[in-house]
Amino acid sequence: MKNQLQTHIQAIQEKLWDMSDHLYHHPELGNEEYNSMKLLVEFLHSNDFVVQTGIVERETAFRAVFDSGKPGPTVAFLAEYDALPGVGHGCGHNMIATMGVGAGVTLSKVLDHTGGKVVVLGTPAEETNGAKVPMAEAGIFNDIDVAMMVHPSGVSAKSGESLAMDAIQFTYQGKTSHAAASPEEGINALDSVIQLFNAINALRQHVRSDVRIHGVITEGGVAANVVPDKATAQFYVRAKDRSYLNEVVKKVKNIAHGAAAMTGATLEMSNYELSYDDMHTNEALSDLFTENLYAAGETKVHPANASYGSIDMGNVSQVVPAIHPYIGLDQPDLIAHTTEFANKTITEKGHTVIARGALALAMTGYDVIQEKDKFETIKQEFLNQQKIK
């Protein structure tokens, strides 16, 4: 049956390459991926998927379903298709999208034999305000048994961890005054932001080594001779797990209040992007994908990398067994979020990787549906992880 999956991939691979190249040449930013979504949805429609767009109040999000009408697990493949400003598809989301829809269509061709259901989810804005977060909160994954995606990289590597992350904005309101003639009449909001930075720098000595806190000043005044009455800073606060991140965020917010008290400014705090949870890779599912990636032609899969980034797939992994592995473009020094990375996606190697990744995903989905013992192992690992939480 897996030979049939390979035959199906070969039948659609040129279409997948064309779609990936089109996304590369017509990049769209997060929540603006209207044409990108249309391209992917039309391909799924043409292969008998039932598609709903605009889910979770995101106009460019979609859910596409192919139901065999027979009992069996439901396998989901996730597609990202937002680009980066000034860089285009420097994170390879054009490849992620086409590998996801390619895997979904390929697996659907054997469901009459295996039973089960395949779902392809279009998940906008991963780079900024990831739609997987509201999807997880809204119960989109409640009827899904496993969720998978694969991300291009310099080399292939197993699915690993990511950091939980909160994006917090601190806005201080003070009072203007002439900075030389009557400084005593002013309340300097910028001083609060500076104290915030200084105190956070001191906090770094007293948190775990996996914590990352980094920020910028987005507003700090308009003229040197006017006491700034408004100043704003934005921070990402990250940690290996959500529970410890919550502790660190509490400390950071206490610091922010202290910085306001030092100057007499008032403080407003808000989350300027959605919060991401830490990634919990399902190791049984990950091992299954690795086996299939080798079977699809990969020659070297590295252990999971230590990651200090944050992904909205982490939120998915909290509610369903999930993986987020990497597939290599055979360039170990390749750096993501660069035009060099984007250009690599439309090369012959990029095209080969699209077909290989889609096939490995489809074969893993087939195993989940067909191999009951392996599916039970995946489910039990997830349930055990939930108990630990």
PDB file of N, CA and C in Angstrom, residues 177-234:
ATOM      1  N   SER A 177       6.566  68.250  30.264  1.00  0.00           N
ATOM      2  CA  SER A 177       7.031  69.508  30.842  1.00  0.00           C
ATOM      3  C   SER A 177       8.286  69.910  30.090  1.00  0.00           C
ATOM      4  N   HIS A 178       8.698  71.146  30.240  1.00  0.00           N
ATOM      5  CA  HIS A 178       9.963  71.575  29.643  1.00  0.00           C
ATOM      6  C   HIS A 178      11.090  70.891  30.402  1.00  0.00           C
ATOM      7  N   ALA A 179      11.906  70.147  29.673  1.00  0.00           N
ATOM      8  CA  ALA A 179      12.915  69.318  30.330  1.00  0.00           C
ATOM      9  C   ALA A 179      14.020  70.137  30.991  1.00  0.00           C
ATOM     10  N   ALA A 180      14.193  71.402  30.603  1.00  0.00           N
ATOM     11  CA  ALA A 180      15.229  72.243  31.214  1.00  0.00           C
ATOM     12  C   ALA A 180      14.630  73.293  32.141  1.00  0.00           C
ATOM     13  N   ALA A 181      13.561  73.979  31.691  1.00  0.00           N
ATOM     14  CA  ALA A 181      13.014  75.104  32.463  1.00  0.00           C
ATOM     15  C   ALA A 181      12.198  74.643  33.672  1.00  0.00           C
ATOM     16  N   SER A 182      11.446  73.519  33.528  1.00  0.00           N
ATOM     17  CA  SER A 182      10.607  73.073  34.646  1.00  0.00           C
ATOM     18  C   SER A 182      10.504  71.548  34.695  1.00  0.00           C
ATOM     19  N   PRO A 183      11.654  70.890  34.817  1.00  0.00           N
ATOM     20  CA  PRO A 183      11.622  69.418  34.833  1.00  0.00           C
ATOM     21  C   PRO A 183      10.837  68.861  36.013  1.00  0.00           C
ATOM     22  N   GLU A 184      10.800  69.620  37.113  1.00  0.00           N
ATOM     23  CA  GLU A 184      10.120  69.133  38.312  1.00  0.00           C
ATOM     24  C   GLU A 184       8.603  68.986  38.102  1.00  0.00           C
ATOM     25  N   GLU A 185       8.092  69.608  37.044  1.00  0.00           N
ATOM     26  CA  GLU A 185       6.663  69.522  36.758  1.00  0.00           C
ATOM     27  C   GLU A 185       6.307  68.300  35.903  1.00  0.00           C
ATOM     28  N   GLY A 186       7.328  67.628  35.420  1.00  0.00           N
ATOM     29  CA  GLY A 186       7.074  66.500  34.526  1.00  0.00           C
ATOM     30  C   GLY A 186       7.144  65.147  35.220  1.00  0.00           C
ATOM     31  N   ILE A 187       6.552  64.170  34.609  1.00  0.00           N
ATOM     32  CA  ILE A 187       6.682  62.758  35.010  1.00  0.00           C
ATOM     33  C   ILE A 187       7.209  62.012  33.791  1.00  0.00           C
ATOM     34  N   ASN A 188       8.414  61.483  33.897  1.00  0.00           N
ATOM     35  CA  ASN A 188       9.129  60.942  32.746  1.00  0.00           C
ATOM     36  C   ASN A 188       8.784  59.466  32.523  1.00  0.00           C
ATOM     37  N   ALA A 189       7.938  59.228  31.536  1.00  0.00           N
ATOM     38  CA  ALA A 189       7.536  57.854  31.225  1.00  0.00           C
ATOM     39  C   ALA A 189       8.705  57.034  30.693  1.00  0.00           C
ATOM     40  N   LEU A 190       9.613  57.684  29.976  1.00  0.00           N
ATOM     41  CA  LEU A 190      10.768  56.973  29.440  1.00  0.00           C
ATOM     42  C   LEU A 190      11.658  56.447  30.558  1.00  0.00           C
ATOM     43  N   ASP A 191      11.768  57.198  31.651  1.00  0.00           N
ATOM     44  CA  ASP A 191      12.550  56.713  32.787  1.00  0.00           C
ATOM     45  C   ASP A 191      11.988  55.396  33.314  1.00  0.00           C
ATOM     46  N   SER A 192      10.672  55.249  33.297  1.00  0.00           N
ATOM     47  CA  SER A 192      10.067  53.984  33.735  1.00  0.00           C
ATOM     48  C   SER A 192      10.497  52.835  32.842  1.00  0.00           C
ATOM     49  N   VAL A 193      10.509  53.078  31.530  1.00  0.00           N
ATOM     50  CA  VAL A 193      10.929  52.026  30.598  1.00  0.00           C
ATOM     51  C   VAL A 193      12.396  51.673  30.819  1.00  0.00           C
ATOM     52  N   ILE A 194      13.226  52.676  31.050  1.00  0.00           N
ATOM     53  CA  ILE A 194      14.648  52.419  31.291  1.00  0.00           C
ATOM     54  C   ILE A 194      14.837  51.604  32.577  1.00  0.00           C
ATOM     55  N   GLN A 195      14.085  51.935  33.620  1.00  0.00           N
ATOM     56  CA  GLN A 195      14.159  51.168  34.859  1.00  0.00           C
ATOM     57  C   GLN A 195      13.648  49.738  34.641  1.00  0.00           C
ATOM     58  N   LEU A 196      12.645  49.594  33.805  1.00  0.00           N
ATOM     59  CA  LEU A 196      12.135  48.269  33.460  1.00  0.00           C
ATOM     60  C   LEU A 196      13.241  47.415  32.846  1.00  0.00           C
ATOM     61  N   PHE A 197      13.955  47.968  31.877  1.00  0.00           N
ATOM     62  CA  PHE A 197      15.052  47.240  31.241  1.00  0.00           C
ATOM     63  C   PHE A 197      16.144  46.900  32.245  1.00  0.00           C
ATOM     64  N   ASN A 198      16.521  47.862  33.075  1.00  0.00           N
ATOM     65  CA  ASN A 198      17.593  47.621  34.043  1.00  0.00           C
ATOM     66  C   ASN A 198      17.229  46.514  35.025  1.00  0.00           C
ATOM     67  N   ALA A 199      15.997  46.530  35.499  1.00  0.00           N
ATOM     68  CA  ALA A 199      15.578  45.526  36.479  1.00  0.00           C
ATOM     69  C   ALA A 199      15.442  44.145  35.842  1.00  0.00           C
ATOM     70  N   ILE A 200      14.974  44.088  34.597  1.00  0.00           N
ATOM     71  CA  ILE A 200      14.900  42.798  33.909  1.00  0.00           C
ATOM     72  C   ILE A 200      16.306  42.235  33.697  1.00  0.00           C
ATOM     73  N   ASN A 201      17.254  43.103  33.375  1.00  0.00           N
ATOM     74  CA  ASN A 201      18.644  42.645  33.252  1.00  0.00           C
ATOM     75  C   ASN A 201      19.139  42.035  34.555  1.00  0.00           C
ATOM     76  N   ALA A 202      18.758  42.617  35.689  1.00  0.00           N
ATOM     77  CA  ALA A 202      19.144  42.066  36.987  1.00  0.00           C
ATOM     78  C   ALA A 202      18.424  40.746  37.256  1.00  0.00           C
ATOM     79  N   LEU A 203      17.175  40.639  36.826  1.00  0.00           N
ATOM     80  CA  LEU A 203      16.400  39.418  37.037  1.00  0.00           C
ATOM     81  C   LEU A 203      17.043  38.213  36.356  1.00  0.00           C
ATOM     82  N   ARG A 204      17.721  38.423  35.245  1.00  0.00           N
ATOM     83  CA  ARG A 204      18.286  37.315  34.485  1.00  0.00           C
ATOM     84  C   ARG A 204      19.259  36.472  35.315  1.00  0.00           C
ATOM     85  N   GLN A 205      19.843  37.044  36.369  1.00  0.00           N
ATOM     86  CA  GLN A 205      20.745  36.275  37.227  1.00  0.00           C
ATOM     87  C   GLN A 205      19.991  35.231  38.046  1.00  0.00           C
ATOM     88  N   HIS A 206      18.685  35.389  38.172  1.00  0.00           N
ATOM     89  CA  HIS A 206      17.944  34.614  39.155  1.00  0.00           C
ATOM     90  C   HIS A 206      16.794  33.821  38.544  1.00  0.00           C
ATOM     91  N   VAL A 207      16.966  33.450  37.283  1.00  0.00           N
ATOM     92  CA  VAL A 207      16.009  32.576  36.620  1.00  0.00           C
ATOM     93  C   VAL A 207      16.779  31.423  35.981  1.00  0.00           C
ATOM     94  N   ARG A 208      16.045  30.390  35.605  1.00  0.00           N
ATOM     95  CA  ARG A 208      16.692  29.225  34.999  1.00  0.00           C
ATOM     96  C   ARG A 208      17.376  29.592  33.686  1.00  0.00           C
ATOM     97  N   SER A 209      18.321  28.757  33.303  1.00  0.00           N
ATOM     98  CA  SER A 209      19.123  29.051  32.107  1.00  0.00           C
ATOM     99  C   SER A 209      18.314  28.958  30.816  1.00  0.00           C
ATOM    100  N   ASP A 210      17.151  28.294  30.842  1.00  0.00           N
ATOM    101  CA  ASP A 210      16.344  28.187  29.628  1.00  0.00           C
ATOM    102  C   ASP A 210      15.498  29.428  29.378  1.00  0.00           C
ATOM    103  N   VAL A 211      15.463  30.353  30.313  1.00  0.00           N
ATOM    104  CA  VAL A 211      14.634  31.547  30.176  1.00  0.00           C
ATOM    105  C   VAL A 211      15.283  32.539  29.212  1.00  0.00           C
ATOM    106  N   ARG A 212      14.458  33.123  28.374  1.00  0.00           N
ATOM    107  CA  ARG A 212      14.898  34.177  27.463  1.00  0.00           C
ATOM    108  C   ARG A 212      13.935  35.357  27.607  1.00  0.00           C
ATOM    109  N   ILE A 213      14.489  36.553  27.875  1.00  0.00           N
ATOM    110  CA  ILE A 213      13.682  37.766  27.970  1.00  0.00           C
ATOM    111  C   ILE A 213      14.343  38.825  27.094  1.00  0.00           C
ATOM    112  N   HIS A 214      13.639  39.297  26.092  1.00  0.00           N
ATOM    113  CA  HIS A 214      14.254  40.265  25.182  1.00  0.00           C
ATOM    114  C   HIS A 214      13.191  41.236  24.686  1.00  0.00           C
ATOM    115  N   GLY A 215      13.573  42.521  24.626  1.00  0.00           N
ATOM    116  CA  GLY A 215      12.584  43.525  24.276  1.00  0.00           C
ATOM    117  C   GLY A 215      13.143  44.721  23.540  1.00  0.00           C
ATOM    118  N   VAL A 216      12.231  45.582  23.114  1.00  0.00           N
ATOM    119  CA  VAL A 216      12.586  46.817  22.408  1.00  0.00           C
ATOM    120  C   VAL A 216      11.710  47.948  22.939  1.00  0.00           C
ATOM    121  N   ILE A 217      12.206  49.178  22.762  1.00  0.00           N
ATOM    122  CA  ILE A 217      11.418  50.370  23.061  1.00  0.00           C
ATOM    123  C   ILE A 217      10.771  50.825  21.759  1.00  0.00           C
ATOM    124  N   THR A 218       9.460  50.790  21.705  1.00  0.00           N
ATOM    125  CA  THR A 218       8.757  51.172  20.479  1.00  0.00           C
ATOM    126  C   THR A 218       8.326  52.634  20.485  1.00  0.00           C
ATOM    127  N   GLU A 219       8.310  53.251  21.671  1.00  0.00           N
ATOM    128  CA  GLU A 219       7.956  54.661  21.784  1.00  0.00           C
ATOM    129  C   GLU A 219       8.670  55.219  23.014  1.00  0.00           C
ATOM    130  N   GLY A 220       9.373  56.351  22.843  1.00  0.00           N
ATOM    131  CA  GLY A 220      10.152  56.864  23.963  1.00  0.00           C
ATOM    132  C   GLY A 220      10.229  58.365  24.070  1.00  0.00           C
ATOM    133  N   GLY A 221       9.345  59.068  23.403  1.00  0.00           N
ATOM    134  CA  GLY A 221       9.388  60.525  23.434  1.00  0.00           C
ATOM    135  C   GLY A 221       9.539  61.104  22.050  1.00  0.00           C
ATOM    136  N   VAL A 222       9.358  62.453  21.961  1.00  0.00           N
ATOM    137  CA  VAL A 222       9.395  63.097  20.650  1.00  0.00           C
ATOM    138  C   VAL A 222      10.483  64.152  20.524  1.00  0.00           C
ATOM    139  N   ALA A 223      10.957  64.686  21.636  1.00  0.00           N
ATOM    140  CA  ALA A 223      11.988  65.726  21.582  1.00  0.00           C
ATOM    141  C   ALA A 223      12.786  65.709  22.879  1.00  0.00           C
ATOM    142  N   ALA A 224      14.073  66.000  22.778  1.00  0.00           N
ATOM    143  CA  ALA A 224      14.947  65.924  23.948  1.00  0.00           C
ATOM    144  C   ALA A 224      14.617  66.979  24.993  1.00  0.00           C
ATOM    145  N   ASN A 225      14.003  68.073  24.589  1.00  0.00           N
ATOM    146  CA  ASN A 225      13.695  69.129  25.561  1.00  0.00           C
ATOM    147  C   ASN A 225      12.269  69.057  26.101  1.00  0.00           C
ATOM    148  N   VAL A 226      11.593  67.930  25.826  1.00  0.00           N
ATOM    149  CA  VAL A 226      10.248  67.699  26.361  1.00  0.00           C
ATOM    150  C   VAL A 226      10.269  66.412  27.174  1.00  0.00           C
ATOM    151  N   VAL A 227       9.854  66.484  28.425  1.00  0.00           N
ATOM    152  CA  VAL A 227       9.766  65.281  29.247  1.00  0.00           C
ATOM    153  C   VAL A 227       8.761  64.318  28.597  1.00  0.00           C
ATOM    154  N   PRO A 228       9.184  63.104  28.261  1.00  0.00           N
ATOM    155  CA  PRO A 228       8.273  62.171  27.583  1.00  0.00           C
ATOM    156  C   PRO A 228       7.098  61.786  28.480  1.00  0.00           C
ATOM    157  N   ASP A 229       5.903  61.993  27.964  1.00  0.00           N
ATOM    158  CA  ASP A 229       4.726  61.640  28.747  1.00  0.00           C
ATOM    159  C   ASP A 229       4.201  60.250  28.403  1.00  0.00           C
ATOM    160  N   LYS A 230       4.788  59.618  27.397  1.00  0.00           N
ATOM    161  CA  LYS A 230       4.375  58.254  27.057  1.00  0.00           C
ATOM    162  C   LYS A 230       5.581  57.474  26.542  1.00  0.00           C
ATOM    163  N   ALA A 231       5.722  56.256  26.999  1.00  0.00           N
ATOM    164  CA  ALA A 231       6.796  55.376  26.538  1.00  0.00           C
ATOM    165  C   ALA A 231       6.286  53.942  26.560  1.00  0.00           C
ATOM    166  N   THR A 232       6.679  53.189  25.551  1.00  0.00           N
ATOM    167  CA  THR A 232       6.188  51.821  25.397  1.00  0.00           C
ATOM    168  C   THR A 232       7.342  50.875  25.107  1.00  0.00           C
ATOM    169  N   ALA A 233       7.315  49.725  25.744  1.00  0.00           N
ATOM    170  CA  ALA A 233       8.284  48.661  25.477  1.00  0.00           C
ATOM    171  C   ALA A 233       7.532  47.367  25.216  1.00  0.00           C
ATOM    172  N   GLN A 234       8.075  46.563  24.326  1.00  0.00           N
ATOM    173  CA  GLN A 234       7.514  45.246  24.035  1.00  0.00           C
ATOM    174  C   GLN A 234       8.563  44.186  24.321  1.00  0.00           C
TER     175      GLN A 234
END
